Every structure is written in C-alpha cells, then in structure tokens.
Tab-separated table of C-alpha atoms in Angstrom:
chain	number	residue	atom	x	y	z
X	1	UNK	CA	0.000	0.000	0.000
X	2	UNK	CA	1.459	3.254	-1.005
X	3	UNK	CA	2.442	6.007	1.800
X	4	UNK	CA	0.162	9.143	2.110
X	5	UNK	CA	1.795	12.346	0.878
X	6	UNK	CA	2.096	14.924	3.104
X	7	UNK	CA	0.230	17.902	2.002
X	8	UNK	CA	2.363	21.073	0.760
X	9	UNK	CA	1.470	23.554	3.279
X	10	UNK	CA	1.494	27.666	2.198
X	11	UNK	CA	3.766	29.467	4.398
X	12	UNK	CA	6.020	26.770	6.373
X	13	UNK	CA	8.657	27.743	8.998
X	14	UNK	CA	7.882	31.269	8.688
X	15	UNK	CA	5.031	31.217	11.212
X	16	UNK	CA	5.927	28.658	13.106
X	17	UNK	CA	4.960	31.124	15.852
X	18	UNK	CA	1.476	31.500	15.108
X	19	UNK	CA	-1.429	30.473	16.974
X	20	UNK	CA	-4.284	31.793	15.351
X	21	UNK	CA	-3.975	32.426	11.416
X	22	UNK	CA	-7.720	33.182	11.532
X	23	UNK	CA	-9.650	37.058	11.062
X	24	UNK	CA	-8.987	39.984	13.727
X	25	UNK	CA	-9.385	43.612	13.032
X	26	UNK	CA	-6.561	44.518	11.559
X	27	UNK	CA	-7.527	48.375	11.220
X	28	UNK	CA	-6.586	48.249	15.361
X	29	UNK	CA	-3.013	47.768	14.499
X	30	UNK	CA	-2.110	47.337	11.308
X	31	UNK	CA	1.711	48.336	10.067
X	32	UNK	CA	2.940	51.721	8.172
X	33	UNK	CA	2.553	51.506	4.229
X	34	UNK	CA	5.025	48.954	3.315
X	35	UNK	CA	8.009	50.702	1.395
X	36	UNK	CA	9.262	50.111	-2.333
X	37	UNK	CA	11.304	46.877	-2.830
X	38	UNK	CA	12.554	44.052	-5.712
X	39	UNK	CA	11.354	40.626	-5.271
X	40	UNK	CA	14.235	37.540	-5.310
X	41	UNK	CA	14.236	35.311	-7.378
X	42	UNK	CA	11.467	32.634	-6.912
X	43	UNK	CA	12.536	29.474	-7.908
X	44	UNK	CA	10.338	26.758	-9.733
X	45	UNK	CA	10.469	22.754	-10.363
X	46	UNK	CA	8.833	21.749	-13.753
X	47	UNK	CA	5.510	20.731	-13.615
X	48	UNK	CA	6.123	17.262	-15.169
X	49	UNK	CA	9.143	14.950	-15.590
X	50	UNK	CA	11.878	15.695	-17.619
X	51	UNK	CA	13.029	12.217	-18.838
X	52	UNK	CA	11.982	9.153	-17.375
X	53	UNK	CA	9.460	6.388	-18.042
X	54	UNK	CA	6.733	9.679	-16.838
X	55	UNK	CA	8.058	12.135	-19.112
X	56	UNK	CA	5.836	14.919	-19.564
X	57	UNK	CA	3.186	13.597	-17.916
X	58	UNK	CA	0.247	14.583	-15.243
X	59	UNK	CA	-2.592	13.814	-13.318
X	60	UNK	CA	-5.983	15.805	-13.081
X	61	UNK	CA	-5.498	16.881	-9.715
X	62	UNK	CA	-2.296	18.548	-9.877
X	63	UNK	CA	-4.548	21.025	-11.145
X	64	UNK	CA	-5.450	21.863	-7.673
X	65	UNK	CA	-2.750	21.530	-6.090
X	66	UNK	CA	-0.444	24.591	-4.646
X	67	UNK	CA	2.925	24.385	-6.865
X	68	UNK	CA	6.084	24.150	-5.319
X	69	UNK	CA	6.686	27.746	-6.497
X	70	UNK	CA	3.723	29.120	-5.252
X	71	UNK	CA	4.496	28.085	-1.761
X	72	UNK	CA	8.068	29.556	-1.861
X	73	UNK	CA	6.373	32.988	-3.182
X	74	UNK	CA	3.460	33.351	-0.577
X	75	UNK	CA	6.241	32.159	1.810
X	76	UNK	CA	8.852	34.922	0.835
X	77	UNK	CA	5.529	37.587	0.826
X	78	UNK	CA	4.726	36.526	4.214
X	79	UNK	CA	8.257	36.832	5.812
X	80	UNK	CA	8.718	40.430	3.844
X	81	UNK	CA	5.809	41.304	5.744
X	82	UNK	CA	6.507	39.907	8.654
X	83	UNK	CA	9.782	41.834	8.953
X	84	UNK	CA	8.571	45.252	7.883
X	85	UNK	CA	5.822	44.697	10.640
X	86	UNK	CA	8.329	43.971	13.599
X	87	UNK	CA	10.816	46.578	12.113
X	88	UNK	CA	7.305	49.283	13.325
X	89	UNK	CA	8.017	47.866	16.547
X	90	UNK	CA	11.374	48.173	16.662
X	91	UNK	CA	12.538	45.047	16.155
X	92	UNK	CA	15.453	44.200	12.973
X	93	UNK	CA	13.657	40.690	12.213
X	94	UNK	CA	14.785	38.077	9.030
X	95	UNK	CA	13.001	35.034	8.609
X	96	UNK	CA	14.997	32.082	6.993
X	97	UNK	CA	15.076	32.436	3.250
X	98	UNK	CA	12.426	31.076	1.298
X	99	UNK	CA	13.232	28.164	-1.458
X	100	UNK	CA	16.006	26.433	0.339
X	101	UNK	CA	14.511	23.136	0.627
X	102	UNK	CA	13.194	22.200	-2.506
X	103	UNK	CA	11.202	18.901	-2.026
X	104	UNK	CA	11.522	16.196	-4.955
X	105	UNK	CA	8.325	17.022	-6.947
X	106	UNK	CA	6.504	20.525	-7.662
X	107	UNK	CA	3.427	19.348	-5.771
X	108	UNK	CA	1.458	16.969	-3.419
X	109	UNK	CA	0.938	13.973	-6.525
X	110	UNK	CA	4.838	13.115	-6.556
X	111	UNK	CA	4.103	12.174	-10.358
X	112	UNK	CA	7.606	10.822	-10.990
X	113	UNK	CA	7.636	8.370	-8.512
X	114	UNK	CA	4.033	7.781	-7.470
X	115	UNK	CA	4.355	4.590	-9.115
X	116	UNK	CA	8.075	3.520	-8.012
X	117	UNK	CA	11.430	4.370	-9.689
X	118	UNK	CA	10.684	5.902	-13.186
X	119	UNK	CA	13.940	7.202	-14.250
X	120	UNK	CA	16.969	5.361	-15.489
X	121	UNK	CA	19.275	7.391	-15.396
X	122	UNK	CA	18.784	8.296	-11.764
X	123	UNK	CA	18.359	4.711	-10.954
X	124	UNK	CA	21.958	4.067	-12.498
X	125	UNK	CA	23.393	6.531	-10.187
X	126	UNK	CA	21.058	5.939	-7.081
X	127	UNK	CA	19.126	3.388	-7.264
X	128	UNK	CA	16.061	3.684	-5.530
X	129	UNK	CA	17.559	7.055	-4.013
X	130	UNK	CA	16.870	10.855	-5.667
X	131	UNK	CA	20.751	11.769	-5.735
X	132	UNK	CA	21.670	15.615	-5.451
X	133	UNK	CA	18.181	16.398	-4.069
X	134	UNK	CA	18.592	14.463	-1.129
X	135	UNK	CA	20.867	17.291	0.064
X	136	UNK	CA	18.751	20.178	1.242
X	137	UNK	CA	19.922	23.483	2.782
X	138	UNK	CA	17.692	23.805	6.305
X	139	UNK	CA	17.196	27.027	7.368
X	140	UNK	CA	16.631	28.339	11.212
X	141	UNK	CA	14.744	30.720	12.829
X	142	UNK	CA	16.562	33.454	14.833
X	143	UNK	CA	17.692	33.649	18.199
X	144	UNK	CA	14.423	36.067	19.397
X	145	UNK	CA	14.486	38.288	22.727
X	146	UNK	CA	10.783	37.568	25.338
X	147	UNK	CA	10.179	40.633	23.695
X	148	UNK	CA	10.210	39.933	20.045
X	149	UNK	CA	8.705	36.456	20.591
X	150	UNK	CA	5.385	38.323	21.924
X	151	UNK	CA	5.049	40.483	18.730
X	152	UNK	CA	6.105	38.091	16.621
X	153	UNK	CA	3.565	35.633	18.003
X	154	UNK	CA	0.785	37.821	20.582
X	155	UNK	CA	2.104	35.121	22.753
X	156	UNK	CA	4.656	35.032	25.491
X	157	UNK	CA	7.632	33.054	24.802
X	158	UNK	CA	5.951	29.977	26.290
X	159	UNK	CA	3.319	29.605	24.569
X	160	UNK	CA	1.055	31.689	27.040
X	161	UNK	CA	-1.312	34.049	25.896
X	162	UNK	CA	-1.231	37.437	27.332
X	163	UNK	CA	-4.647	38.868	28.459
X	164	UNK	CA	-6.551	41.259	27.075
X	165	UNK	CA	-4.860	42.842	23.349
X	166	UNK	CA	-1.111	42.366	24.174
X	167	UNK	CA	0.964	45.360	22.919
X	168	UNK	CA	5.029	46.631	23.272
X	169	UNK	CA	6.567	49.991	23.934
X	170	UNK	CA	2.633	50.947	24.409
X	171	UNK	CA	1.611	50.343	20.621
X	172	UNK	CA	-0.909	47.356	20.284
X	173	UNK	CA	0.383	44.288	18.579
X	174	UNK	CA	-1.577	42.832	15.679
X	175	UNK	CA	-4.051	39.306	16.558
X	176	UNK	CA	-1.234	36.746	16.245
X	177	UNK	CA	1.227	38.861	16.404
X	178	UNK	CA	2.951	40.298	13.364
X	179	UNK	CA	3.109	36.514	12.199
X	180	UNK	CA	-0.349	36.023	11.996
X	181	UNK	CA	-1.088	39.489	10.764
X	182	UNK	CA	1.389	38.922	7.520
X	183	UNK	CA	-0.187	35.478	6.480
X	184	UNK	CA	-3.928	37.294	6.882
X	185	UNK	CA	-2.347	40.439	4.560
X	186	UNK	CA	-1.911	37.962	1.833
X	187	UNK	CA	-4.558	35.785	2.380
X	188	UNK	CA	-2.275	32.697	3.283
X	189	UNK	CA	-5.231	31.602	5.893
X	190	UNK	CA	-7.714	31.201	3.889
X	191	UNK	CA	-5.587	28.262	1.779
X	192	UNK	CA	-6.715	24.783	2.561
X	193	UNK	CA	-5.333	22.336	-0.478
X	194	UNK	CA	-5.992	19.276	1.637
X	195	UNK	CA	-9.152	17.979	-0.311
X	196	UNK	CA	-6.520	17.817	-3.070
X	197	UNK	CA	-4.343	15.877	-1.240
X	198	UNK	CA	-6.727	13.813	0.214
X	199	UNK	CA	-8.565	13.110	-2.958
X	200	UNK	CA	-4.657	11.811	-4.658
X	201	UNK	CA	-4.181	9.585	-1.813
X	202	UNK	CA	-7.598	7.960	-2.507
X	203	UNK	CA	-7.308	7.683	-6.057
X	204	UNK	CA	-3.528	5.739	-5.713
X	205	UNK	CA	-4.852	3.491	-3.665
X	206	UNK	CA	-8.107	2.397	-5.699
X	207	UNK	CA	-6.202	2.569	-8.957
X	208	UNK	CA	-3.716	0.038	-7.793
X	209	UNK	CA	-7.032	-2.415	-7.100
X	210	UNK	CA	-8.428	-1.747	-10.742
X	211	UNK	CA	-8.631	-5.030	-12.975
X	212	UNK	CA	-6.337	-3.961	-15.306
X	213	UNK	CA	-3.726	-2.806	-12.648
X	214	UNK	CA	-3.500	-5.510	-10.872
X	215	UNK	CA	-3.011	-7.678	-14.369
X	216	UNK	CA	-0.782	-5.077	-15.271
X	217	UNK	CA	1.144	-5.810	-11.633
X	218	UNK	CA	0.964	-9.591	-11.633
X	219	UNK	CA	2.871	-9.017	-15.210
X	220	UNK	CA	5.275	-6.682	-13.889
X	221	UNK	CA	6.027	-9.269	-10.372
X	222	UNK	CA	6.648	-11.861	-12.617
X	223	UNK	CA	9.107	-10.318	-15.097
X	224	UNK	CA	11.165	-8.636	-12.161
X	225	UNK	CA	11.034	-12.320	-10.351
X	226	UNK	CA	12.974	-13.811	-13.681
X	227	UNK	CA	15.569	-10.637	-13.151
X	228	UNK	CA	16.054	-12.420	-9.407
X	229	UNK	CA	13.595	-10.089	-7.131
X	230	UNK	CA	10.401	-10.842	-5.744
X	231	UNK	CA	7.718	-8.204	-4.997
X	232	UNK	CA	3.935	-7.616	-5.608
X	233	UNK	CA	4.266	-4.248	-6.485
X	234	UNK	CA	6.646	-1.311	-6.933
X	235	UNK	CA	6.013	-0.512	-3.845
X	236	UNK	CA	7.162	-3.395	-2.161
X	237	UNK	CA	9.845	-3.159	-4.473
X	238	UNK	CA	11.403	-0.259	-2.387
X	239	UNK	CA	11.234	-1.592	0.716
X	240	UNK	CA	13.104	-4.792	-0.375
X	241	UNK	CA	15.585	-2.973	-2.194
X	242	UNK	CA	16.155	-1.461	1.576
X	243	UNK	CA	16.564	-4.578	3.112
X	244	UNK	CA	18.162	-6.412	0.670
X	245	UNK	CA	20.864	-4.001	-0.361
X	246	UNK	CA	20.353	-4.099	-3.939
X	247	UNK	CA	19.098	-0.493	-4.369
X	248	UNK	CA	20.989	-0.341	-8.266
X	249	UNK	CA	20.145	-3.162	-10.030
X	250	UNK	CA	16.787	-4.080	-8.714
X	251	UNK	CA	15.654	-0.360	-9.705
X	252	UNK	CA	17.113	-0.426	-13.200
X	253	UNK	CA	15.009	-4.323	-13.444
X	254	UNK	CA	12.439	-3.015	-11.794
X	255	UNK	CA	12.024	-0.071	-14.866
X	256	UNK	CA	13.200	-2.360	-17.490
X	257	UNK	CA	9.988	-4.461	-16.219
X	258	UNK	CA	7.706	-1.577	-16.441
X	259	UNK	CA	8.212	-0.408	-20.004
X	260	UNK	CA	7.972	-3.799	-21.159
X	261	UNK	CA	4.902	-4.859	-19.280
X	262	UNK	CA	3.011	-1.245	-19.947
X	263	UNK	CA	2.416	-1.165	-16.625
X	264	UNK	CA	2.941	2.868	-16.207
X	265	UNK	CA	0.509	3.737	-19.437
X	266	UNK	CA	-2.085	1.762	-17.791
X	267	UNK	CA	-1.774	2.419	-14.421
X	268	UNK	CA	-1.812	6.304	-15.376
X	269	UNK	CA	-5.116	5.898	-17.628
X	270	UNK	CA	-6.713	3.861	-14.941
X	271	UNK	CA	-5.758	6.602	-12.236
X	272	UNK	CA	-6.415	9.637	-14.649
X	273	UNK	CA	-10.524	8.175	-14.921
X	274	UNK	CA	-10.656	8.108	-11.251
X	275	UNK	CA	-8.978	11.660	-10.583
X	276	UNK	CA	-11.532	12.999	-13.459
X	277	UNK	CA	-14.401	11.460	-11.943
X	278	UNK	CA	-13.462	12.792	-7.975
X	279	UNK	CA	-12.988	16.094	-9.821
X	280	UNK	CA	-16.615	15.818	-11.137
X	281	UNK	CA	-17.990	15.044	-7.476
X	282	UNK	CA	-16.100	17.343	-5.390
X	283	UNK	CA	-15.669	20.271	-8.160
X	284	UNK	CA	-16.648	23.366	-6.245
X	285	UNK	CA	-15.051	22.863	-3.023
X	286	UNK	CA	-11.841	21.951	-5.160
X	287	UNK	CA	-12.268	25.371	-7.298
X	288	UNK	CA	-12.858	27.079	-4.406
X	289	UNK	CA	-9.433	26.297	-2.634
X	290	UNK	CA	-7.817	26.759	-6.085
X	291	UNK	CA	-9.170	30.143	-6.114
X	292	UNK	CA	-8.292	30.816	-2.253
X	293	UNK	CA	-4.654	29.895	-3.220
X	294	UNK	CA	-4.549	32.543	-6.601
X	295	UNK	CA	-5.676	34.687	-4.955
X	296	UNK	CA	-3.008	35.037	-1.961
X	297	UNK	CA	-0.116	34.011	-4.582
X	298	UNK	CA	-1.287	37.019	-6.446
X	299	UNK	CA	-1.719	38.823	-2.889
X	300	UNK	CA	2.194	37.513	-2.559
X	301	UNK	CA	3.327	38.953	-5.611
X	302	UNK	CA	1.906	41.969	-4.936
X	303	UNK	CA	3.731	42.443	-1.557
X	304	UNK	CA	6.765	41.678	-2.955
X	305	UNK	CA	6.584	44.188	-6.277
X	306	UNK	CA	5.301	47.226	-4.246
C-alpha cells in the first residue's frame, strides 16, 4: 500500500509562531505603508518529468494543487511582511530564506515516482535514491528576545497568551502577532489544499485495485522475479531494495519491467478516470481552494513588487 503524501502547506517555517492564522481587526493595528522593494528570485520545479518512463506527464489533480513555487512565493511575501511589521516595533527581524529546501516534486501527486522508480538514469546513479536532491539546505529561525517572541507571536515566549490585546513599547500588537497578521495580509489563511491531497491519496490506492492494474502488476512481479527479485508491487519493491541491499540493479530491473509490461501507461489511464471522476464530485469545493490559493499568490506577488 502506497504512503500518504504529506500535504504542501502555504507558508512553512515562517510562522511557526502562530497560533491563530484566523480574522482579527486589523484596522486596530495594522503596520505603516510597506516601502518600495525588488522581489528575489522565486525558484520553480517543472511541472512534469523531464526524462523518465513519466516524461511529460500529469494527473488531473495537480490542477489543484499549490505548486512548489507558489508556496516559496506566498512564503517569501509573508516573511517580507513579517519583517517590515516587527521593524514598526522596533525590532530588525529576518526570517529564513524562502526556497532552500526544494522537495523532490513541484506538488502533493509526486508524479515521478508515485508509481516507483521511473527514471533510469537516476536509478543508475542511485538506485532507488533521488541523488543531489537528497541534500537540502535547512534554514533556522533566529535567536528572538521575550520581547520579540510576543510580537512576533501575541504570545509570550511559552506559549502563554497574554490577556486582554497584548501590545510593546505601548503600541498594540496585531491578533497573532505580526506573524499572523502577515499570512492574513496575503490571504495565506484562507488556503486549505488538503481535499486535493486527500482526494490523490484515494485515487492511488483504488487505482492500484483496478482489474487492469493488478493484471498489469501480476505481469510486472513476474518479469522482475525472472531478473532475481520478488515483490507484488513497486512498492514493495522499495522496501526490499532497503533490506536487501540491492538499491541499483533491482531499480534499473524493476524499470526495465515496467516499459515492457506497460504497466505505467495503464496504471496512469486507470488513475487519470478516477482523478476525473473525484474532480466531477467534489468540483466546487476543489475550485474554491484553487481560487483561495490565486488569490493570496497574487496577494504575494503583490507584496513583494510594491
């Protein structure tokens, strides 16, 4: 059975502070006018494989998904914000940079290996590893006085919230604290992408009991069992490759058993008719959080260009 993904979330380490993302009245206490500045660089994955057995292609729901680059610009929005808002307080705050860690895939559906080890020429080098993007930069948040924890968060620097509106230096500090007040300025709340998420999950694991997958499977198990490796599915595959120690050349039989079986055209079409059909069912909640995410990304870009 294949692992859940974990769902891409909007604005990461940046508020790890926050406590409530939710409304407030702003108008109490929000910043000054934010000042001119030039947005970094916001970097991207591609949206579908690049070589592989998946080249160039998708599933329906990506289309709902938050992109790998649209988290990294809400997230760089929402820390520019956050520091301008704790610089009105006195405060010289930098959040760790945005786009550090990029994950393997541009969103939640993990295309290029949602079906096992896809890619030759990885597999060559790595076997059933992903090579160079294994090695992610981490970033940290900063060393923060009592003070700068409370208007960063509205809490105390245990976790303790202050009664009554907390404030600093007499000026009131924003619900949630300058956090919480920078992911409401660009909407970053109001993003839920979970149906998404929830809906790929679901659709992985009925695909993989459809009739012609699980001919498609039994066809696959028994061509990488004359290469010397036993396993149900590419799933299985993995983990045995784990124990076994034979990460190379199981993965390279493993693909070489795949292309000749089909197995990746079918078990694509198969999992494209169910993703069209959930899309059908649960269309306007699944609009709506597409919408809710445009809408702060374009919120995001907005921050960062004026």
């Amino acid at each position: 059975m294949p692992k859940k993904p974990g769902a891409m979330v909007a604005f990461l380490a940046l508020t790890v502070f926050t406590a409530a993302c939710g409304g407030g009245d702003e108008a109490e206490s929000s910043p000054a006018p934010l000042p001119q500045k030039q947005a970094d660089a916001i970097p991207s994955l591609p949206a579908t494989p690049q070589r592989g057995l998946l080249k160039g292609k998708s599933l329906p729901l990506e289309d709902y998904m938050q992109t790998y680059q649209q988290t990294v610009k809400i997230t760089k929005a929402v820390g520019l914000l956050q520091t301008e808002c704790m610089a009105d307080f006195g405060f010289d705050f930098q959040p760790p940079s945005a786009g550090r860690t990029p994950p393997p895939n541009d969103n939640d559906v993990n295309i290029e290996r949602r079906y096992g080890v896809t890619d030759r020429k990885l597999a060559k080098e790595h076997g059933y590893g992903i090579g160079e993007q294994e090695q992610q930069t981490g970033a940290r948040m900063p060393e923060l006085s009592s003070a700068a924890v409370l208007v960063l968060s509205g809490q105390s620097s245990e976790g303790r919230k202050t009664a009554g509106q907390p404030s600093h230096n007499g000026k009131r500090i924003p619900q949630g604290g300058c956090s919480g007040w920078a992911v409401r300025k660009v909407g970053a709340d109001a993003i839920d992408m979970s149906l998404a998420s929830k809906l790929s999950y679901e659709s992985l694991a009925t695909s993989q009991e459809a009739p012609k997958v699980r001919s498609a499977l039994k066809d696959w198990s028994r061509c990488l069992k004359r290469e010397g490796y036993d396993a149900a599915t590419p799933f299985d595959a993995i983990d045995l490759a784990q124990v076994e120690g034979s990460g190379t050349s199981m993965a390279l039989a493993d693909i070489d058993c795949k292309e000749s079986t089909g197995l990746l055209d079918i078990w694509l079409a198969e999992e494209t008719a169910i993703q069209r059909s959930q899309i059908e069912k649960n269309h306007l909640e699944l609009a709506a959080a597409k919408k809710s995410n445009e809408s702060a990304v374009k919120a995001a870009e907005k921050a960062l260009r004026d």
